[in-house]
Coordinates of C-alpha atoms and ligand atoms in Angstrom, one line a residue:
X1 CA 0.0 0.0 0.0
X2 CA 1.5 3.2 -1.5
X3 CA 1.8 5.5 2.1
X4 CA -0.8 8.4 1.5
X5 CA -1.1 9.3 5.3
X6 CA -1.7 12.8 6.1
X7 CA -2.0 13.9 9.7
X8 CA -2.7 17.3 11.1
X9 CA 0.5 19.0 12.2
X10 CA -0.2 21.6 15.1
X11 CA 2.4 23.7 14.5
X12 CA 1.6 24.3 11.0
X13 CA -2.3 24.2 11.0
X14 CA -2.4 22.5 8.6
X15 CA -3.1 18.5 7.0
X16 CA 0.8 17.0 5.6
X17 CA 1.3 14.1 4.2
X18 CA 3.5 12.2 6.4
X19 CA 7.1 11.9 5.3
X20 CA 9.2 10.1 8.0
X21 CA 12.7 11.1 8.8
X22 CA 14.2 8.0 8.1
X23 CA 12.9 5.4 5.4
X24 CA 11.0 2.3 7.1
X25 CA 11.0 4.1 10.8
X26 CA 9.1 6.1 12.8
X27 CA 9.7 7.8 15.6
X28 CA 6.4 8.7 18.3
X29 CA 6.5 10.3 21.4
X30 CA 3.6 10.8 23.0
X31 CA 3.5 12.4 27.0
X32 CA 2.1 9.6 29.3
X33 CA 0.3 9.7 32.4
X34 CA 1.5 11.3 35.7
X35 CA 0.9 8.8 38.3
X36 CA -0.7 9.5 41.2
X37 CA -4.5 8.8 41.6
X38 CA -6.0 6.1 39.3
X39 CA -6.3 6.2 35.6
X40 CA -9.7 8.1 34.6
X41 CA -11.4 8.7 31.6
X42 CA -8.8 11.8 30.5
X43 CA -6.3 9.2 29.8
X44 CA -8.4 7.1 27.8
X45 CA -8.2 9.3 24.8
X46 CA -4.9 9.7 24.1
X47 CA -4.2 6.5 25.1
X48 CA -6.5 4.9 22.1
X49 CA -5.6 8.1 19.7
X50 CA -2.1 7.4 19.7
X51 CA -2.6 3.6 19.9
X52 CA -4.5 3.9 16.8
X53 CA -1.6 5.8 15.4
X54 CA 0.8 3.3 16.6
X55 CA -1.6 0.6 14.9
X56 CA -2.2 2.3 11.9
X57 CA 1.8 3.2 11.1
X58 CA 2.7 -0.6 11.8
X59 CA 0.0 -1.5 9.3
X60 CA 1.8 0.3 6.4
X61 CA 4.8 -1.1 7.6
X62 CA 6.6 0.9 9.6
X63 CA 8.9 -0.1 12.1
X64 CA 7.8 2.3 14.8
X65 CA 9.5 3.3 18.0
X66 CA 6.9 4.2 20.6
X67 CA 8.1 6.1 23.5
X68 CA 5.2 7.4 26.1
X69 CA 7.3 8.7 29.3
X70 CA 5.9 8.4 32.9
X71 CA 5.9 11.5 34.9
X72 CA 7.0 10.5 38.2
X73 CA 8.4 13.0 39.2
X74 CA 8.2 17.4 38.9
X75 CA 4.4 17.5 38.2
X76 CA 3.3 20.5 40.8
X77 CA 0.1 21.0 41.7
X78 CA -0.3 24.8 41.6
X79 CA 1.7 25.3 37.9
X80 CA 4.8 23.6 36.6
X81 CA 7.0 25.7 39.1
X82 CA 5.0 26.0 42.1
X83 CA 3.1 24.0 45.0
X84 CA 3.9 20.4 46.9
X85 CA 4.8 17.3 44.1
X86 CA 1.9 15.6 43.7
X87 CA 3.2 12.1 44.1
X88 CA 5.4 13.3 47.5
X89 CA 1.8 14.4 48.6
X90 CA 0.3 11.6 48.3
X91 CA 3.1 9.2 49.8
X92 CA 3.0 11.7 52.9
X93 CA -0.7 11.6 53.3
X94 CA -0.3 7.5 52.9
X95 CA 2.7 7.1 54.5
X96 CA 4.4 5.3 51.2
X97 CA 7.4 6.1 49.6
X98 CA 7.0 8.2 47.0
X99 CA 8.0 5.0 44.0
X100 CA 5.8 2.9 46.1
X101 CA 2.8 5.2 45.0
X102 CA 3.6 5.2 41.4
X103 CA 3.9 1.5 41.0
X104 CA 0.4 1.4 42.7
X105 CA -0.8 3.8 40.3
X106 CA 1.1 2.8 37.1
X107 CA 0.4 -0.9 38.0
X108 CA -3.3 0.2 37.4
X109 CA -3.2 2.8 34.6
X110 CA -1.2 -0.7 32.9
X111 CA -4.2 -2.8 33.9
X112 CA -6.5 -0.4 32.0
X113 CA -5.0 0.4 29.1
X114 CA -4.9 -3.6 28.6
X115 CA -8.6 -4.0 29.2
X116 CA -8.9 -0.7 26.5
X117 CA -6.5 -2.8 24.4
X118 CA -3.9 -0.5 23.9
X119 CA -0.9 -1.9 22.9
X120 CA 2.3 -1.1 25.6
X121 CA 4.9 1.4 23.9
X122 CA 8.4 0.3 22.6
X123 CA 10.0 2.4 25.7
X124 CA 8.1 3.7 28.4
X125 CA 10.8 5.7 30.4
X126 CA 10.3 7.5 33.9
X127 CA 11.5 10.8 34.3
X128 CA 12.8 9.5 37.7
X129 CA 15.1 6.9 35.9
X130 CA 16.4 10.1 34.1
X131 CA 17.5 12.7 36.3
X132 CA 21.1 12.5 35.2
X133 CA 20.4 12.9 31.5
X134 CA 17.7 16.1 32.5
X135 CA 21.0 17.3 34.2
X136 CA 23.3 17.2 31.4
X137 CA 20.3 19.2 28.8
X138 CA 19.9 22.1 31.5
X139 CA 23.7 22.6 31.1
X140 CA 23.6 22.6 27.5
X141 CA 20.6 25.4 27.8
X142 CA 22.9 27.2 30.5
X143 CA 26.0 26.6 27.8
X144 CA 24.2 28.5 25.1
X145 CA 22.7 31.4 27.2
X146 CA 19.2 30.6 27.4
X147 CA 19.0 30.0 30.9
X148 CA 19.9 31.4 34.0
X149 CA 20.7 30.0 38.0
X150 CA 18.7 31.7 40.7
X151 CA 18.7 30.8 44.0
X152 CA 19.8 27.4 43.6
X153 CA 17.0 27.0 40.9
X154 CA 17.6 27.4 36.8
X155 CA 15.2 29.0 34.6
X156 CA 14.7 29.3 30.9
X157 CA 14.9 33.0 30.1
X158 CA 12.0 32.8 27.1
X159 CA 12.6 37.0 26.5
X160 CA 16.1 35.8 25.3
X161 CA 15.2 33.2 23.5
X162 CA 12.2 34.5 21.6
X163 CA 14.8 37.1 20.8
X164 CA 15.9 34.5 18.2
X165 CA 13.4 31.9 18.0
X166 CA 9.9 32.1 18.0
X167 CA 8.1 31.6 21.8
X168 CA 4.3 30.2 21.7
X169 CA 4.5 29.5 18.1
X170 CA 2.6 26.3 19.1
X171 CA 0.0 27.5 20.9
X172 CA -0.8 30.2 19.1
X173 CA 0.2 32.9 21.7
X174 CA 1.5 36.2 21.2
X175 CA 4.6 36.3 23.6
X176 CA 6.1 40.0 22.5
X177 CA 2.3 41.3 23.7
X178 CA 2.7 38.8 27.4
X179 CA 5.9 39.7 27.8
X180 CA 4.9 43.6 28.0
X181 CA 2.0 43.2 29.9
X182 CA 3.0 41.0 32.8
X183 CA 6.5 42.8 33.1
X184 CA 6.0 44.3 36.0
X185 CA 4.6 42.2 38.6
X186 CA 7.6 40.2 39.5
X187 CA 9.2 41.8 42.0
X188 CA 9.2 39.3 44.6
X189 CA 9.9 36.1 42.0
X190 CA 13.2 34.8 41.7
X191 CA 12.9 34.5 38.0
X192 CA 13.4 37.7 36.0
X193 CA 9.8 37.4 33.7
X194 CA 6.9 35.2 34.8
X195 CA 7.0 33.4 31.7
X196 CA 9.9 32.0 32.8
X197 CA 10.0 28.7 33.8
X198 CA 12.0 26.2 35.9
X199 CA 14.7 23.4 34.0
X200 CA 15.9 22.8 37.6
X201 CA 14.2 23.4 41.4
X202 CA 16.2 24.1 44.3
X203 CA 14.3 21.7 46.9
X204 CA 12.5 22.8 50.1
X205 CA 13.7 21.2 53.0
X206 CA 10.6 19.2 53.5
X207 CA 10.4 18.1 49.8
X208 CA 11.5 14.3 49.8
X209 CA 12.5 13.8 46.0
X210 CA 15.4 15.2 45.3
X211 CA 18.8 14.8 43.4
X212 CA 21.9 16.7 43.7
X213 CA 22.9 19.0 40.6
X214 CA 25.1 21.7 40.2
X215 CA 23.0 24.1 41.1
X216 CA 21.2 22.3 44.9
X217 CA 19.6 19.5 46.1
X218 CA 16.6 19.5 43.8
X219 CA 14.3 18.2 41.1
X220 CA 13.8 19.1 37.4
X221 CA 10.8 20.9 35.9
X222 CA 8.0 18.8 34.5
X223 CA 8.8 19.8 30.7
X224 CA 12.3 19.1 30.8
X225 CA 11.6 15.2 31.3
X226 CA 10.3 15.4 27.6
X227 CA 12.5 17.3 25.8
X228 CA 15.4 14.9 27.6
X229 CA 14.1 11.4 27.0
X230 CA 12.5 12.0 23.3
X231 CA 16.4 12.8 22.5
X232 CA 17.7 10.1 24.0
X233 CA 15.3 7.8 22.7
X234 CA 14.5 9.1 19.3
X235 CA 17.3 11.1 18.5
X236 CA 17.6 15.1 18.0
X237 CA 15.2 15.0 15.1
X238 CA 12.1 12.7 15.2
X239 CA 8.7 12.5 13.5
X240 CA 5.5 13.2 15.8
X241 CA 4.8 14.5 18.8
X242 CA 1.5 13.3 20.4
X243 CA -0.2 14.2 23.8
X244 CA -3.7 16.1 24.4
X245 CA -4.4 19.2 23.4
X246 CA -4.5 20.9 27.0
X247 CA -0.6 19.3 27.1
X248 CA 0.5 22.7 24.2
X249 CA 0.5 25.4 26.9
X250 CA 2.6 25.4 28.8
X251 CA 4.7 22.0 28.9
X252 CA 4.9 21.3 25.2
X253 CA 5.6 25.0 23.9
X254 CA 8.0 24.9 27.0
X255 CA 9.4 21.5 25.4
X256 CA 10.0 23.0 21.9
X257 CA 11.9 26.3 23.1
X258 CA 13.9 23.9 25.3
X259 CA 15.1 21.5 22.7
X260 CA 15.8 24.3 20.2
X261 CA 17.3 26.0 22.7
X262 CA 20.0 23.0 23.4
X263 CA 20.5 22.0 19.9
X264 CA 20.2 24.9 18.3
X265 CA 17.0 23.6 15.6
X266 CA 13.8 21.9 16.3
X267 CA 13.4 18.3 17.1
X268 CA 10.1 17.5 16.0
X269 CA 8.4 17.0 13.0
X270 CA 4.5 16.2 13.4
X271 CA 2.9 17.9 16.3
X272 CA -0.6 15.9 16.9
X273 CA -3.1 16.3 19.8
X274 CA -5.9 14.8 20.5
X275 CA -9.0 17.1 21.6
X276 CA -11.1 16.8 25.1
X277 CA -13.4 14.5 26.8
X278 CA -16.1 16.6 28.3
X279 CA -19.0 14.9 30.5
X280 CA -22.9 15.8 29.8
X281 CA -20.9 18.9 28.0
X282 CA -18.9 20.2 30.9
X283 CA -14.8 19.5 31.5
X284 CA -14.4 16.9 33.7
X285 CA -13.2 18.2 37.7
X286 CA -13.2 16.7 40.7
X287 CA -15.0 20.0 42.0
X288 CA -17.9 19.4 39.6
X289 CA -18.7 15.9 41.0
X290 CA -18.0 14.5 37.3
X291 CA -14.6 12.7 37.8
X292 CA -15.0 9.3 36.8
X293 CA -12.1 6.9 36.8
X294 CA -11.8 3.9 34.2
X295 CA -12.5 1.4 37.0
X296 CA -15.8 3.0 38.0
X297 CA -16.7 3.1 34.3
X298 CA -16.0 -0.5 33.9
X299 CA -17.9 -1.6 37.0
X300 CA -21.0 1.3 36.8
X301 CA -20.1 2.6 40.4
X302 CA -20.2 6.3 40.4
X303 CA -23.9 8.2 40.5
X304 CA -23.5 9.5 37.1
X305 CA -23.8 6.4 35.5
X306 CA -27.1 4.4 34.7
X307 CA -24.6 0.6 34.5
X308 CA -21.7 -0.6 34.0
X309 CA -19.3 0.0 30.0
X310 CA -16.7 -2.6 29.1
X311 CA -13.8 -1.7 28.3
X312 CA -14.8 -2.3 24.7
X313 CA -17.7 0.1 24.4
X314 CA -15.3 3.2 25.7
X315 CA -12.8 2.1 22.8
X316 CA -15.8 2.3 20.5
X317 CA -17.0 5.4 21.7
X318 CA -13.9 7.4 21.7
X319 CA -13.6 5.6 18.0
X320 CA -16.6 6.9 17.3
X321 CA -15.0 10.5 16.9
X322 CA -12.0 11.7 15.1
X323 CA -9.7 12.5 17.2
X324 CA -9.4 16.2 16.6
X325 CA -13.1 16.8 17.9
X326 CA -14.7 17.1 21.3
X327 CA -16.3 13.9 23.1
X328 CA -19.2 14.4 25.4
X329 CA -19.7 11.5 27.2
X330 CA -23.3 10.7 28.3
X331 CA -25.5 8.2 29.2
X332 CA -27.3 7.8 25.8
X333 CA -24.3 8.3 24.2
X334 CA -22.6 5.6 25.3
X335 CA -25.7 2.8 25.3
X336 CA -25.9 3.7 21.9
X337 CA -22.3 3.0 21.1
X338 CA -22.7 -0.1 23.0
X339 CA -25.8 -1.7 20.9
X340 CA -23.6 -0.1 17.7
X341 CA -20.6 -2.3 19.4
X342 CA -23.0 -5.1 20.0
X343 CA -24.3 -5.1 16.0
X344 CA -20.5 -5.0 14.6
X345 CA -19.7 -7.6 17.0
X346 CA -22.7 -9.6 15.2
X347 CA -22.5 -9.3 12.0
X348 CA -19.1 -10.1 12.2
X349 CA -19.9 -13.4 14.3
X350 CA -22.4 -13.9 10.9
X351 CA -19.3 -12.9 8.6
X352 CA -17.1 -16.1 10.2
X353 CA -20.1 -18.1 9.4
X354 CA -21.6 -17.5 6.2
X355 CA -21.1 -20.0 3.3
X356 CA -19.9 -18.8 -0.2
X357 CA -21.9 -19.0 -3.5
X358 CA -20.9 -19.5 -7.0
X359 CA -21.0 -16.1 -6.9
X360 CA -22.1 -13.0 -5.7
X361 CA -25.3 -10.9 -5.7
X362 CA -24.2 -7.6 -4.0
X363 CA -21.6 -5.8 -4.6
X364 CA -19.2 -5.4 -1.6
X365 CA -15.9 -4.2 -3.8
X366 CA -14.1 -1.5 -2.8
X367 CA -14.2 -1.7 1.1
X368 CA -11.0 -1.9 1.4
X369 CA -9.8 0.9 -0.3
X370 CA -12.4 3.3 1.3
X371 CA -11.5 2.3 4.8
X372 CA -7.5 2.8 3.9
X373 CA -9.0 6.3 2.2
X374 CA -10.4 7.4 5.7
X375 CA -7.1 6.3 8.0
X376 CA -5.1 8.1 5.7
X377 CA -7.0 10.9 5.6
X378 CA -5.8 12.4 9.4
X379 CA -6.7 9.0 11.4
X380 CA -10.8 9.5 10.2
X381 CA -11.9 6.5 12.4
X382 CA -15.2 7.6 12.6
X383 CA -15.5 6.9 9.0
X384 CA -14.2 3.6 9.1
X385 CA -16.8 2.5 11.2
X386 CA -19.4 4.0 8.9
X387 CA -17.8 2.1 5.5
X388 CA -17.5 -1.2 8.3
X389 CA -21.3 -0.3 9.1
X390 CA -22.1 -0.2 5.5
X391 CA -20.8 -3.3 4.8
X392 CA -22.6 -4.9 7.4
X393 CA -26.2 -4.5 5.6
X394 CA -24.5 -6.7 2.6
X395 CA -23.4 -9.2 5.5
X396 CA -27.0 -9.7 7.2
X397 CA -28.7 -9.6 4.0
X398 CA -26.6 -12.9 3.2
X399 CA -27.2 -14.0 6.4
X400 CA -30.8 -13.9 6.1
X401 CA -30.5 -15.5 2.6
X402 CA -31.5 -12.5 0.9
X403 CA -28.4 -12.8 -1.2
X404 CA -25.2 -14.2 -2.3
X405 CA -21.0 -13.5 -1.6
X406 CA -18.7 -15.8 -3.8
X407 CA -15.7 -17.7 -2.1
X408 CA -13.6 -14.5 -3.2
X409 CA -15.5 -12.0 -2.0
X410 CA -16.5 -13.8 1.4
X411 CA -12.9 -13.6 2.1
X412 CA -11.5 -10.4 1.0
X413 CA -14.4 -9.1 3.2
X414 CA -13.2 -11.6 6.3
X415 CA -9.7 -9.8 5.8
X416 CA -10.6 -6.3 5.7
X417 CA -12.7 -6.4 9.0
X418 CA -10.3 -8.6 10.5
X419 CA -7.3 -6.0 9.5
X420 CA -9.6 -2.6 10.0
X421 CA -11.8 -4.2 13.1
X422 CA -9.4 -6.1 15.4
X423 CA -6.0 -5.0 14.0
X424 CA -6.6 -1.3 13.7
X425 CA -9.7 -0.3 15.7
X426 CA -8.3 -2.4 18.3
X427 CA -11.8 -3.9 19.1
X428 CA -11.7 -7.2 20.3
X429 CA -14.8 -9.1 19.1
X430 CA -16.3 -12.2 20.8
X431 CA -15.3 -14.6 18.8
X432 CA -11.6 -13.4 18.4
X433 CA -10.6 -13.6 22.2
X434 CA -8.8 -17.5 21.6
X435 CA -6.8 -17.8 18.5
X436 CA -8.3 -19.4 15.6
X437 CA -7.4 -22.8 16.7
X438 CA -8.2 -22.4 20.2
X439 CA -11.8 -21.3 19.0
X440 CA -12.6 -23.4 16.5
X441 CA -12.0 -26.7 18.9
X442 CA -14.5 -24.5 22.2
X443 CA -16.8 -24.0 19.3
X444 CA -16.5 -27.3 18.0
X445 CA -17.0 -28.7 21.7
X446 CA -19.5 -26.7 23.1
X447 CA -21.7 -27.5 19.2
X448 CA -21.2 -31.1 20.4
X449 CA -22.7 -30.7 23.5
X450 CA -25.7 -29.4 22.0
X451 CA -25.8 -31.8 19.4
X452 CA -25.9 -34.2 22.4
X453 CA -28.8 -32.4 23.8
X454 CA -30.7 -31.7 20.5
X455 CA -30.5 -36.4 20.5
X456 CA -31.7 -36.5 24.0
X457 CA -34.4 -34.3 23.1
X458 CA -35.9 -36.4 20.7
X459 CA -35.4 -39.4 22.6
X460 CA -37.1 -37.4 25.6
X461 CA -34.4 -37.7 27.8
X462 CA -35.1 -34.5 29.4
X463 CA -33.1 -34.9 32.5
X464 CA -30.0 -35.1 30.1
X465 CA -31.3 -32.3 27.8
X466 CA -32.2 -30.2 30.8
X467 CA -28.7 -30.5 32.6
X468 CA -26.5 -29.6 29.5
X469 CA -29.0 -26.8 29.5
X470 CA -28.4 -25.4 32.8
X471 CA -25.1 -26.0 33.0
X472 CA -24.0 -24.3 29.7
X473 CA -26.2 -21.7 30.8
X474 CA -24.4 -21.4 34.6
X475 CA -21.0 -21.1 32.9
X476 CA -22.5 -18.0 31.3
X477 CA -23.9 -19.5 27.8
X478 CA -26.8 -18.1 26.5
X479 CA -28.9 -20.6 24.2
X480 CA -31.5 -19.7 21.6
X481 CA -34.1 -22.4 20.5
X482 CA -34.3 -21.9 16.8
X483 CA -37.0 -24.0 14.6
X484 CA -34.9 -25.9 13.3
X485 CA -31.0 -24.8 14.8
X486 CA -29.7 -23.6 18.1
X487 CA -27.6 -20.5 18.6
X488 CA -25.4 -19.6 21.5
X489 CA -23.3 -16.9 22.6
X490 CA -21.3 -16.2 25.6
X491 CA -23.0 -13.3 28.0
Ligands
ZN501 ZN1 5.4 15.6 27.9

């Protein structure tokens, strides 16, 4: 497949086609979670955005790198250079050690994103595994003059640097106009401008992670972690740049200034974010009672919700969207994607099932090719699904013996929802939990059993049919009756 993948670069504004830095390879970074409460529904959608990515990339054969960093370490609670550590606070009010929280934390953000399906990255690096290395790129910043040491701390001096490069050109902001307008409140600050912002923190005596540098006993700024390991793992130039959309001011404007300022060009190729979740319309806050974790969507235990949502229906959902647009999570909105869920999952039960003809009555050509059309055209998932939706109708008409697929047909249209379905929407169906092997001997056993029961029927041994019954149906079979055929499922 010729690669016609265009993705929406951030910096630009505008759709490129993707042209990687080095033939065959990719190189994806994409800001991971900072660990210290459990994983909620914000992590969700990067998560499947970039896993998508990750799928999709693989699937016209590139050999991708996939680094997604843990914070564990720097993240502040009142902005990136002020307040307690989150992670220290929470260890203090639990009496853990700080590493001891984000294992707990990441053991379970791990747990999630497996139930979500999301493949693990190639490298998934902790900012606390890299304090030398974050050492080592604030001197380079200090060696070229674009940061200064106050107080024991370093900042990045951003009126120098947009001197000669160009400051919020990511996010859009106008920094000559900040710059005026907030110069005079800093008095007290030990930074010269508040734009500034710390590469290295001189630590408070009660803080309890911290290294020693140069400069003091401390700990680096949150953005620095990025700009550090996506060099060391990706090299000074690689291709994309992922993380939500709230992630471009501050940290990943303060990540490109950083690695231009220490190299002297810019690293990254492909900026991508994905946009929001927001719940019944609102942004999701623990102050507005909406916070939902993954676990409580899974299991239905917070008031907002009317039941439980696999795993499988959020994947759908956030599927559902491209991921450039705004989610609003709901209710209604996610039943619906759940019966949607349910009717792919069918028809493509009926798919594995149907028989081929001499040959074929509708005309199902040309799936393929519109699904690869809608991936390539900036990840447009949500048009998969439609052309996979479409395709469906021809499926159940066969089904229902309304019409015909030949042999060749039957099974180009097995492969393309096998390959768009399960390999690149991620979305594990019933039937394709075992391998093919594996599921064909259950299904083979489990037919046998009921061809057992269907013989004891008619020789009205109902104790025998009654107990094959029951017991399929305790082990979480359902069984339909037919007129003349039995179908099962697993609940
Ligand atoms: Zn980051």
């Amino acid at each position: 497949m010729e690669n016609r993948l265009t993705v929406y670069n951030t910096l630009t504004r505008k759709k490129e086609l993707f042209v990687p830095i080095h033939e065959g390879r990719v190189g994806l970074y994409v800001c991971g979670p900072t660990v210290y409460g459990d994983a909620h529904l914000g992590h969700a959608r990067p998560a499947i955005t970039f896993d998508l990515l990750f799928r999709y990339l693989q699937h016209l054969g590139y050999k991708v790198r996939y680094v997604r960093n843990i914070t564990d370490v720097g993240h502040l609670e009142h902005d990136a250079d002020e307040g307690d550590d989150k992670i220290a606070k929470k260890a203090r009010i639990e009496q853990l050690e700080p590493m001891e929280v984000v294992q707990h934390y990441l053991n379970s953000y791990h747990r999630d994103m497996a139930l979500l399906n999301v493949l693990p990255p190639s490298i998934e690096p902790h900012a606390s595994g890299h304090i030398i290395e974050q050492i080592e790129f604030v001197k380079r910043i200090l060696d070229k003059g674009y940061a200064y040491v106050s107080n024991g701390s370093v900042y990045f001096d951003v009126e120098k640097y947009n001197q000669k490069y160009q400051y919020g050109k990511l996010s859009g902001r106008n920094i000559d106009e900040m710059l005026q307008t907030t110069r005079e409140l800093d008095g007290q600050s030990e930074k010269k401008h508040t734009y500034d912002f710390a590469l290295w923190k001189k630590a408070q005596p009660e803080h309890i992670m911290r290294w020693p540098s140069p400069w003091s006993d401390g700990f680096p700024g949150w953005h620095l972690e990025c700009s550090t390991m996506g060099t060391k793992y990706l090299g000074e130039e690689f291709d994309i740049h992922g993380g939500g959309i709230d992630l471009t001011f501050p940290h990943h404007e303060c990540e490109i200034a950083q690695s231009t300022a220490a190299l002297g060009h810019e690293s990254v190729h492909y900026w991508m974010h994905n946009n929001m979740i927001t719940i019944n319309g609102q942004k999701m806050g623990k102050s507005l009672g909406n916070f939902i974790t993954l676990d409580q969507l899974f299991s239905g235990q917070h008031e907002l919700l009317q039941q439980a949502y696999s795993p499988m229906t959020i994947r759908f959902f956030i599927l559902q969207a491209q991921y450039r647009s705004t989610v609003d999570f709901s209710n209604e909105a996610l039943q619906a994607a759940e019966k949607g869920l349910q009717r792919l999952s069918e028809g493509y039960s009926r798919l594995l099932k149907l028989q081929p003809s001499d040959s074929s009555s509708l005309d199902v050509k040309g799936l393929r090719e519109k699904c690869e059309t809608a991936m390539q055209d900036d990840l447009n998932s949500p048009i998969v699904i439609a052309h996979l939706f479409e395709a469906l109708k021809a499926i159940n008409t066969v089904y229902d013996g309304k019409g015909t697929l030949s042999a060749d047909d039957l099974n180009e249209l097995r492969d393309v929802f096998r390959l768009f379905v399960v390999d690149i929407l991620g979305l594990q169906m019933e039937n394709e939990n075992a391998s093919d092997a594996n599921a064909s001997a259950f299904k083979g056993a489990v037919d046998l059993l009921l061809s057992i029961r269907q013989e004891a029927k008619a020789n009205k041994d109902w104790n025998t049919a009654d107990r094959i019954r029951n017991d399929l149906a305790q082990l979480g079979f359902v069984i339909k009756d037919g007129k003349d055929h039995v179908e099962w499922s697993i609940k």
